[in-house]
PDB file of C-alpha atoms in Angstrom:
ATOM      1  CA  UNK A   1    -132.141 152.833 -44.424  1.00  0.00           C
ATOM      2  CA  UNK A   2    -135.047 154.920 -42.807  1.00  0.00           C
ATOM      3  CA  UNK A   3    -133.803 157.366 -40.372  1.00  0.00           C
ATOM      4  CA  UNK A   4    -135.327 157.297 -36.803  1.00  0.00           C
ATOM      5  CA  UNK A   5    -137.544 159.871 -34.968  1.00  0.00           C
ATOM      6  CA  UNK A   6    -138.655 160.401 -31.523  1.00  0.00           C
ATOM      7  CA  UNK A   7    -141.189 162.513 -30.549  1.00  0.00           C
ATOM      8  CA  UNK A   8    -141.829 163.224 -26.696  1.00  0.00           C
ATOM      9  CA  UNK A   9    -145.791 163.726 -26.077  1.00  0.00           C
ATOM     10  CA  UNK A  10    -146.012 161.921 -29.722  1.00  0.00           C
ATOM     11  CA  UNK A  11    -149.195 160.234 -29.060  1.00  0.00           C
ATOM     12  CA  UNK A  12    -151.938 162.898 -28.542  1.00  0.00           C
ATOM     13  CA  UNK A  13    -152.929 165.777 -30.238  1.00  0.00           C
ATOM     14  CA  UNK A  14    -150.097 167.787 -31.603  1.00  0.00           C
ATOM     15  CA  UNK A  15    -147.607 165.120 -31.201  1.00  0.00           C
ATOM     16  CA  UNK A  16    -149.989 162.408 -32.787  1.00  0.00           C
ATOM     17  CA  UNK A  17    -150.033 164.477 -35.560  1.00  0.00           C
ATOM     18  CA  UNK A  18    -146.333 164.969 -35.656  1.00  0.00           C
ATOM     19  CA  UNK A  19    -145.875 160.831 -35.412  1.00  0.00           C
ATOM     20  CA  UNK A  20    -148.569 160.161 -37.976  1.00  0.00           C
ATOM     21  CA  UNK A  21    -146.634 162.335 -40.895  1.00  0.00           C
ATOM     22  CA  UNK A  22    -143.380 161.606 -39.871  1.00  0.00           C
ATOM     23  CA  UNK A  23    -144.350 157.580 -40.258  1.00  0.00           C
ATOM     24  CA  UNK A  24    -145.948 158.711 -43.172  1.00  0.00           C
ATOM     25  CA  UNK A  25    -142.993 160.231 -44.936  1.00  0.00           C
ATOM     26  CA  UNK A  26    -141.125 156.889 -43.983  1.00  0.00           C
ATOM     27  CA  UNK A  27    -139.133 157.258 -40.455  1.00  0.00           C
ATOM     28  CA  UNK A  28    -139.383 154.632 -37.775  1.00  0.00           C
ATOM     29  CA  UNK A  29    -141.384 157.062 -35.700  1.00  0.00           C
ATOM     30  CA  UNK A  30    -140.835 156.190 -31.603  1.00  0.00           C
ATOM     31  CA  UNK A  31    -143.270 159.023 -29.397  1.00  0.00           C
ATOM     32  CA  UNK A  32    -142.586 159.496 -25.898  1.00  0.00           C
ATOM     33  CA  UNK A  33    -146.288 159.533 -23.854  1.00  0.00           C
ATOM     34  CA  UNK A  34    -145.979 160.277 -19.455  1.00  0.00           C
ATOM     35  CA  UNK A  35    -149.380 158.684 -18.909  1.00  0.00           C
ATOM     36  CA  UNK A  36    -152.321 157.638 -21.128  1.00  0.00           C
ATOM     37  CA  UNK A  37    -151.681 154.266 -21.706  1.00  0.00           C
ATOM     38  CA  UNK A  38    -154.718 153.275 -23.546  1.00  0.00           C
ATOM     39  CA  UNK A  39    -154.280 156.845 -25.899  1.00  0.00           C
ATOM     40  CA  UNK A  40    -150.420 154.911 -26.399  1.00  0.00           C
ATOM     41  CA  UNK A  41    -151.801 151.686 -27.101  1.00  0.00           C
ATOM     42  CA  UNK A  42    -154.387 153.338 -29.286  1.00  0.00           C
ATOM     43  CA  UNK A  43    -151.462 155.036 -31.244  1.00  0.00           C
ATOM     44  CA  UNK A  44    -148.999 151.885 -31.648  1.00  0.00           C
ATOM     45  CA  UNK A  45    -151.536 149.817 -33.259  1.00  0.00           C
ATOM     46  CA  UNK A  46    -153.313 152.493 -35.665  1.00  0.00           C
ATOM     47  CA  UNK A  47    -149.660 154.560 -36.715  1.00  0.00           C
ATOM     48  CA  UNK A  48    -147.708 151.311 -36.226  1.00  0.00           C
ATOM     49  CA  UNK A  49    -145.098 153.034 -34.117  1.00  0.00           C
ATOM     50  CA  UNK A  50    -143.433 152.357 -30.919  1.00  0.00           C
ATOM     51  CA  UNK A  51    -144.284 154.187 -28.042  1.00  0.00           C
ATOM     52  CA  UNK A  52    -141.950 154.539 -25.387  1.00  0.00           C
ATOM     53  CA  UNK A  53    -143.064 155.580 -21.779  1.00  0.00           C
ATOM     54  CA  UNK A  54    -141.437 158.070 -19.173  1.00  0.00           C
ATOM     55  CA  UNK A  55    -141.374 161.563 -17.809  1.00  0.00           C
ATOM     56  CA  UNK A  56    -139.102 164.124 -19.799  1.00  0.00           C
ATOM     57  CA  UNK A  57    -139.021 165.961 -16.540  1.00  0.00           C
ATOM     58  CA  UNK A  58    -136.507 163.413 -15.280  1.00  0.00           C
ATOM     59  CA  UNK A  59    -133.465 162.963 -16.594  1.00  0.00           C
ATOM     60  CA  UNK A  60    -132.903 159.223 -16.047  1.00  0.00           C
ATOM     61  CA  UNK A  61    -136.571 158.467 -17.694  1.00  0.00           C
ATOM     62  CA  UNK A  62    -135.243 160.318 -21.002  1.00  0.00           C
ATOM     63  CA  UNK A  63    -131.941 158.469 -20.659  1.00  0.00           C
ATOM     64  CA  UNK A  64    -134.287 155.219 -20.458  1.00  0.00           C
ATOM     65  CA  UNK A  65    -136.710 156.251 -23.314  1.00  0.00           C
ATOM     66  CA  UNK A  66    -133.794 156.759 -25.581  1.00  0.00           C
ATOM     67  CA  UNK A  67    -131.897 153.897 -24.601  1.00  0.00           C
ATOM     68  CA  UNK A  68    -135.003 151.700 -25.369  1.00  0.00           C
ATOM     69  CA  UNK A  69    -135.580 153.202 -29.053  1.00  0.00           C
ATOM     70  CA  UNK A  70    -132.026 153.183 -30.581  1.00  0.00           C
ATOM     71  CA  UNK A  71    -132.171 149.278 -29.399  1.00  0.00           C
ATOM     72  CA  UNK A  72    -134.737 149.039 -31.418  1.00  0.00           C
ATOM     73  CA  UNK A  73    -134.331 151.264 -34.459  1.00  0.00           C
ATOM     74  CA  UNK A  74    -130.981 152.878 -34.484  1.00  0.00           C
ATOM     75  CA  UNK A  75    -129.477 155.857 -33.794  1.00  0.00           C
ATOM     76  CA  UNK A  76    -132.188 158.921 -33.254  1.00  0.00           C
ATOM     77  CA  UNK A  77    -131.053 161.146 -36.052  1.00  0.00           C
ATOM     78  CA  UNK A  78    -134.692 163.328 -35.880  1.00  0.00           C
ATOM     79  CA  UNK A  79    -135.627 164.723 -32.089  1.00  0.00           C
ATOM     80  CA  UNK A  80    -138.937 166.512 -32.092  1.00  0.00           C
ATOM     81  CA  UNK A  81    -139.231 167.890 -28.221  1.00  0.00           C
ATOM     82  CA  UNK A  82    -143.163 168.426 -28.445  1.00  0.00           C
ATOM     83  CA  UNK A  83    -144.047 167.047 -24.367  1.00  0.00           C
ATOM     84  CA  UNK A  84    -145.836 170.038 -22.564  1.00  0.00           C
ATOM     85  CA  UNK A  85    -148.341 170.908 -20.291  1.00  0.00           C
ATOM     86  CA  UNK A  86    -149.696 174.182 -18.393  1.00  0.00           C
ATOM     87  CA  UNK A  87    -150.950 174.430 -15.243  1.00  0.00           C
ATOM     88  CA  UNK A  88    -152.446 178.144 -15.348  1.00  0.00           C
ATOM     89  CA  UNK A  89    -153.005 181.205 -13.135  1.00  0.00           C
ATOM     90  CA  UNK A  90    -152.108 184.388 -12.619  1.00  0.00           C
ATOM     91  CA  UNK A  91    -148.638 185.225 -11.192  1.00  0.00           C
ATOM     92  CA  UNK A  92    -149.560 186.676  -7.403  1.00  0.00           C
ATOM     93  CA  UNK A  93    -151.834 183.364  -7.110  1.00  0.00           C
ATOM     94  CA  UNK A  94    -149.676 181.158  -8.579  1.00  0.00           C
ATOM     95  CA  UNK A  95    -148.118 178.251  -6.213  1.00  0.00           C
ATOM     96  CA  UNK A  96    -144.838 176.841  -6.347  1.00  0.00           C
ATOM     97  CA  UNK A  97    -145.670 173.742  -8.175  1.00  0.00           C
ATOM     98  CA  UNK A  98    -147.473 175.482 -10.508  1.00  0.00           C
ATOM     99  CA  UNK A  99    -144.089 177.016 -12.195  1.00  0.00           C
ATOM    100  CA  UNK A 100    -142.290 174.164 -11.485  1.00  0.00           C
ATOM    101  CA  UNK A 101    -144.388 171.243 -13.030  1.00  0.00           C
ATOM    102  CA  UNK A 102    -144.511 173.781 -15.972  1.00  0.00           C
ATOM    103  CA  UNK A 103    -140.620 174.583 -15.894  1.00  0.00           C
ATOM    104  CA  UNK A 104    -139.937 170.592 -15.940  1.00  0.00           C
ATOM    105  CA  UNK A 105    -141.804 169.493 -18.169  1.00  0.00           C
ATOM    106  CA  UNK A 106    -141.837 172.246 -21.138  1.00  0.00           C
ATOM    107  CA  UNK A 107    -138.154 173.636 -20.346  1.00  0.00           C
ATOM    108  CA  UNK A 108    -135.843 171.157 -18.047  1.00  0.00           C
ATOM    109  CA  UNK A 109    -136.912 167.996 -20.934  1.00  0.00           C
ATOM    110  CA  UNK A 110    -134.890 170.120 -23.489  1.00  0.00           C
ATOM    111  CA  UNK A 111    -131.827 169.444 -22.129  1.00  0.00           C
ATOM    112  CA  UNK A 112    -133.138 165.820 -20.503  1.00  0.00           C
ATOM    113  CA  UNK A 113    -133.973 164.779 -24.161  1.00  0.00           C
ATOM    114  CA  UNK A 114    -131.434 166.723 -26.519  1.00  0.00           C
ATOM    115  CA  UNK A 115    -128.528 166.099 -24.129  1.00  0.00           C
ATOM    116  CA  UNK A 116    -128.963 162.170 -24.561  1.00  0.00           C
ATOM    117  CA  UNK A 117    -128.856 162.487 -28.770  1.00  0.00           C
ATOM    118  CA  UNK A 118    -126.342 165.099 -29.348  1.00  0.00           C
ATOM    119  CA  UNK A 119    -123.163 163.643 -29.215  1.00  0.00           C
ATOM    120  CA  UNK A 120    -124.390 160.848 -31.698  1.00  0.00           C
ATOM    121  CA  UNK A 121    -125.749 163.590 -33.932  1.00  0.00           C
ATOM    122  CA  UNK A 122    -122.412 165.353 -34.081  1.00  0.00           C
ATOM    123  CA  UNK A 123    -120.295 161.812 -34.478  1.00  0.00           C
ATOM    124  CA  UNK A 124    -122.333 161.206 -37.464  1.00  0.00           C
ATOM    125  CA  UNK A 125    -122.238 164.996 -38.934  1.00  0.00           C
ATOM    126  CA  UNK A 126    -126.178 164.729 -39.024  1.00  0.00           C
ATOM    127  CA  UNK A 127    -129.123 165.611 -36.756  1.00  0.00           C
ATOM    128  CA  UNK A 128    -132.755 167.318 -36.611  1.00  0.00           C
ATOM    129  CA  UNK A 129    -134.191 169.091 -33.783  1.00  0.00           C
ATOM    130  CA  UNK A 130    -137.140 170.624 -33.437  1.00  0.00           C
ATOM    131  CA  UNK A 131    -138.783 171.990 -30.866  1.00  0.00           C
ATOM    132  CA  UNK A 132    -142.303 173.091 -30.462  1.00  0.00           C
ATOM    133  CA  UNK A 133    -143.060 176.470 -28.521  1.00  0.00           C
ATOM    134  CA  UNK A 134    -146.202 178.493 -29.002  1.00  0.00           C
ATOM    135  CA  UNK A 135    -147.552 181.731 -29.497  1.00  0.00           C
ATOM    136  CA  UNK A 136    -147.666 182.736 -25.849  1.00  0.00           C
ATOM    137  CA  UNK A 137    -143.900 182.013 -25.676  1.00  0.00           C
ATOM    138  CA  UNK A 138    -143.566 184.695 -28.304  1.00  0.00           C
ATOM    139  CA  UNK A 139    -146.310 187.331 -27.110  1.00  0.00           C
ATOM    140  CA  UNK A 140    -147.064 186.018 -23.338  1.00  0.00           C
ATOM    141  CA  UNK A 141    -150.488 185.652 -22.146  1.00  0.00           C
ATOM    142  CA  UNK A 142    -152.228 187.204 -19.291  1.00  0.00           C
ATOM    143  CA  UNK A 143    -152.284 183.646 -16.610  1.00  0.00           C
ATOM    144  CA  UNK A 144    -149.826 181.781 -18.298  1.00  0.00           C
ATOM    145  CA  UNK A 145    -146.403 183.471 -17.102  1.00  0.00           C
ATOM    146  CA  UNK A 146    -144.910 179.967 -16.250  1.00  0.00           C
ATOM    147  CA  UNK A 147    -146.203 178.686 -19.978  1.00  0.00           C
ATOM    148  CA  UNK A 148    -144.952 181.674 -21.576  1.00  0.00           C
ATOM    149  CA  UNK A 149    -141.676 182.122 -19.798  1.00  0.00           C
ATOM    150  CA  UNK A 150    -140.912 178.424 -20.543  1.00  0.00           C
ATOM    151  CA  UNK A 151    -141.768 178.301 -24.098  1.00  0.00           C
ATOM    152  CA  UNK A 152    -139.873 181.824 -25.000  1.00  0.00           C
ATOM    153  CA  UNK A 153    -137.057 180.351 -23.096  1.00  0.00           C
ATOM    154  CA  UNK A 154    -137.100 177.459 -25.553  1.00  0.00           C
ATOM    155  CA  UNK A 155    -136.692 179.621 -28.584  1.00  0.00           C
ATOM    156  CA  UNK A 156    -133.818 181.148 -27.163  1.00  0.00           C
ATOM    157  CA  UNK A 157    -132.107 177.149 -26.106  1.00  0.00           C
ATOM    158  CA  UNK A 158    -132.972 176.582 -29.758  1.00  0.00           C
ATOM    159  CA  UNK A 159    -130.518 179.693 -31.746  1.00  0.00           C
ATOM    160  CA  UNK A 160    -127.991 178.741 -28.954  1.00  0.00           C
ATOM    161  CA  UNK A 161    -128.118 175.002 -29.638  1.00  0.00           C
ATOM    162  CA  UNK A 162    -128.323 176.104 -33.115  1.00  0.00           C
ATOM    163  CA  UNK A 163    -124.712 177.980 -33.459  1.00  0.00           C
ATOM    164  CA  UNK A 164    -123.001 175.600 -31.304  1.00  0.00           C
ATOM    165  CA  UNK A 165    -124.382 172.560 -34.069  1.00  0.00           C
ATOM    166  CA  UNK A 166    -124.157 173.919 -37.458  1.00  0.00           C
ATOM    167  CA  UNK A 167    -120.872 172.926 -38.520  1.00  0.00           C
ATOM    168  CA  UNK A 168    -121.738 169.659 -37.496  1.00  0.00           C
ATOM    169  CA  UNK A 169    -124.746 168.974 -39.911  1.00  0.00           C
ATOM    170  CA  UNK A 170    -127.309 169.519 -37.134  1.00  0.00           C
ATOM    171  CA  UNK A 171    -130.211 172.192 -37.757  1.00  0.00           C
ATOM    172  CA  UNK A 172    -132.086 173.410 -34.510  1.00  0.00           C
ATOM    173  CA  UNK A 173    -135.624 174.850 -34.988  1.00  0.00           C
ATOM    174  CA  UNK A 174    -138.687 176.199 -33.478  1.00  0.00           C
ATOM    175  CA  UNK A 175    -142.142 175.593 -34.643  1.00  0.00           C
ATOM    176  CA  UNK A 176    -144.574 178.115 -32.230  1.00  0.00           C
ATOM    177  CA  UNK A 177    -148.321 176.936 -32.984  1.00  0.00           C
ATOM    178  CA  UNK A 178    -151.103 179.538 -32.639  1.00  0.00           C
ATOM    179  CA  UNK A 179    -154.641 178.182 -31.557  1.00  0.00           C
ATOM    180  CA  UNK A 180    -154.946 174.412 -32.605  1.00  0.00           C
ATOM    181  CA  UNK A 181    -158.109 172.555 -32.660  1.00  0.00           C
ATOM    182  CA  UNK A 182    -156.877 169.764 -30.272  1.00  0.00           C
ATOM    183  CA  UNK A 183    -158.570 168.168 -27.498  1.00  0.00           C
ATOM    184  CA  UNK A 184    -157.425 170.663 -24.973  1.00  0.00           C
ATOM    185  CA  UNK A 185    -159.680 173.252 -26.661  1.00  0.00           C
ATOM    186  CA  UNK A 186    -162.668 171.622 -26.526  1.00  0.00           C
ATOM    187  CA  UNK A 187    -163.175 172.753 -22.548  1.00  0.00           C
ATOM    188  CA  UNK A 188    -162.859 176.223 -23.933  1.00  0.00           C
ATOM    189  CA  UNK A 189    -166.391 177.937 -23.568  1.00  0.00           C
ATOM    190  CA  UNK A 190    -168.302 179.016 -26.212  1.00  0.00           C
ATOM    191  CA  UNK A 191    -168.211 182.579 -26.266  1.00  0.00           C
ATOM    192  CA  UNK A 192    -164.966 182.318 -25.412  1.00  0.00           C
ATOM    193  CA  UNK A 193    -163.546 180.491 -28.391  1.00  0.00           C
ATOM    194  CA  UNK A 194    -166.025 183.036 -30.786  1.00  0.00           C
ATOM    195  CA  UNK A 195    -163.339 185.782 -29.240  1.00  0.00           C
ATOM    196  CA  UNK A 196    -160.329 183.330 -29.859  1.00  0.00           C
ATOM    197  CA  UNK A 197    -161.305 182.913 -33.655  1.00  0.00           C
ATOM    198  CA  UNK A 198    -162.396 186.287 -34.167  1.00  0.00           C
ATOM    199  CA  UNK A 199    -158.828 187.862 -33.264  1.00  0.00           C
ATOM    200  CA  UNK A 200    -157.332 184.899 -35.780  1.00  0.00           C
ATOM    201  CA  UNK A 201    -157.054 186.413 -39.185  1.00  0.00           C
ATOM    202  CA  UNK A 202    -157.365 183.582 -40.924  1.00  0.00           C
ATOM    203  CA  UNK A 203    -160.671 183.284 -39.122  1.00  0.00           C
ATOM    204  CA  UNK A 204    -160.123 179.685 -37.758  1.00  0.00           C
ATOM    205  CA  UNK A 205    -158.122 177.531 -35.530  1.00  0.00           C
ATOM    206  CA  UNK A 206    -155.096 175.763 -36.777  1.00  0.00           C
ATOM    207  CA  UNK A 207    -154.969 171.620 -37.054  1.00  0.00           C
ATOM    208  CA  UNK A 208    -152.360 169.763 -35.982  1.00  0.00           C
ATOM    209  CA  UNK A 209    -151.742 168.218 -39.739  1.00  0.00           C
ATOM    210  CA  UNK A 210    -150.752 171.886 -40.608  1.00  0.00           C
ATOM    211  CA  UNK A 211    -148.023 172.088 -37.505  1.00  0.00           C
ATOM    212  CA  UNK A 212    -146.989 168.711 -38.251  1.00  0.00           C
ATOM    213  CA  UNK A 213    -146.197 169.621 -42.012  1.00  0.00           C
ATOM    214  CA  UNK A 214    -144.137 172.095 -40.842  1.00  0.00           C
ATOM    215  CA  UNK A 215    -142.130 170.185 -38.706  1.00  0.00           C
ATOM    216  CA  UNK A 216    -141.757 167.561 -41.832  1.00  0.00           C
ATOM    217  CA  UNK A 217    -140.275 170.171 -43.813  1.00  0.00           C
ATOM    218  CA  UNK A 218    -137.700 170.712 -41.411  1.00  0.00           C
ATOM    219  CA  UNK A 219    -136.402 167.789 -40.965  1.00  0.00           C
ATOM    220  CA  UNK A 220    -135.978 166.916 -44.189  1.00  0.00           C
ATOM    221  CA  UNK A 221    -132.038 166.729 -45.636  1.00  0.00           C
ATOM    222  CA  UNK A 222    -132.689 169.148 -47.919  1.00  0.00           C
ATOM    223  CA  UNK A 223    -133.407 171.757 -44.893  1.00  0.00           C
ATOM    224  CA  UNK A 224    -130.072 171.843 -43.890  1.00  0.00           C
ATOM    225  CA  UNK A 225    -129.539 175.864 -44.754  1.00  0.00           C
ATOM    226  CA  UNK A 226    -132.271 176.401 -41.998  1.00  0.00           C
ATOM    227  CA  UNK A 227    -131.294 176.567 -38.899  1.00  0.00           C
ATOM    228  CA  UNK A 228    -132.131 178.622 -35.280  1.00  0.00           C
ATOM    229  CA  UNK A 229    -135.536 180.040 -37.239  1.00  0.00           C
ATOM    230  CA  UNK A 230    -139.166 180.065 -35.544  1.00  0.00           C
ATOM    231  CA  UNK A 231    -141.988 179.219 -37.937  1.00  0.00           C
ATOM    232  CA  UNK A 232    -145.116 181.165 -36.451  1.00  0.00           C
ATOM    233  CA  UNK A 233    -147.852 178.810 -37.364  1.00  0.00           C
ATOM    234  CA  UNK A 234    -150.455 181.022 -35.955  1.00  0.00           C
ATOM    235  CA  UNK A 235    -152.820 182.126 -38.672  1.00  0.00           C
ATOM    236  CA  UNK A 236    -151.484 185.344 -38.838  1.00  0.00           C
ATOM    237  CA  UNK A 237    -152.291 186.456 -35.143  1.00  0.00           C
ATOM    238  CA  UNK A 238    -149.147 187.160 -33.876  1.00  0.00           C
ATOM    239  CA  UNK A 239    -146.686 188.535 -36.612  1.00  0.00           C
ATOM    240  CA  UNK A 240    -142.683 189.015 -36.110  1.00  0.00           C
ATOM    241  CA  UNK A 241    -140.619 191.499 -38.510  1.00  0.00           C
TER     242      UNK A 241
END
């Protein structure tokens, strides 16, 4: 029987990806959208996937969204907590709702989502989490302390959630994508993106087939000796020892 994935912000960029090789490798593949209905409509029909809506921000919507996709498919054995947005500026301009959208949406729908699919994972002695951070959560970036603070803070919920799962058959891991050539770059100026590329040693932007492969290899059953590790898909911009 095909195990059962949900991906929050699964129907756009990143996430799309993400749903399109996880459906491909044969899970039921449910992904999680807050708003574009016609981008989720657009995604059911061509991935043949459900799509489930809600805001991981709130608890009760995650509650809901889960709720809806183990009625359909079973028990969510795969979480992949991908949702995120940034709302940038720098720090002594920044407003209140600035950090706090950010906070919600990229750090508070960890627990919102995870919390709703761990005890099941550890009843059944089986689970996959991974969670997608990003570069600036491991370097920071200059008008993204809100982004940065909220993605490093998820590498750190992931070797916590990690060591309190591993007896249990559940592997907790990061993926933290460099530059990807997604929508969201393409309001990126010109000269801008020349600089972008030019400090990528590789000497191009990432695609979201490459961060999605890596999050199919971790999920896999025979990834199971892997567990509270970041995989720097970056191009080799940003290295760790």
């Amino acid at each position: 029987m095909a195990r059962t994935a949900l991906v929050t912000g699964g129907t756009r960029g990143i996430g799309r990806a993400i749903s399109a090789r996880l459906k491909a490798d044969g899970f039921n593949v449910a992904a999680g959208y807050s708003g574009n209905d016609d981008a989720a409509r657009a995604t059911a029909d061509e991935l043949d996937i459900m799509v489930v809506k809600g805001n991981v921000g709130k608890f009760e919507d995650c509650q809901r969204a889960v709720a809806e996709v183990e009625e359909r498919f079973g028990p969510v054995e795969i979480l992949v907590n991908n949702a995120g947005i940034t709302r940038d500026g720098f720090f002594h301009k920044m407003q209140p709702e600035q950090w706090s959208q950010v906070v919600s949406v990229n750090m508070d729908s960890l627990f919102n989502m995870t919390r709703q699919v761990i005890e099941g994972m550890r009843e059944r002695n089986f689970g996959r989490i991974v969670n997608i951070s990003s570069i600036n959560g491991q370097k920071g970036q200059a008008g993204q302390t809100n982004y940065s603070a909220a993605k490093a803070g998820m590498i750190g919920f992931t070797k916590a959630l990690a060591q309190e799962n591993a007896r249990k058959g559940i592997t907790v891991n990061c993926v933290a994508p460099g530059y990807i050539n997604t929508e969201m770059m393409d309001s990126i100026p010109e000269n801008v993106m020349a600089a972008i590329v030019g400090n990528i040693p590789v000497a191009r932007l990432g695609e979201a087939e490459e961060i999605a492969a890596c999050v199919a290899f971790l999920v896999r059953d025979d990834a199971s000796f892997i567990t509270g590790s970041t995989i720097s898909a970056n191009g080799g911009q940003y290295m760790l020892g």
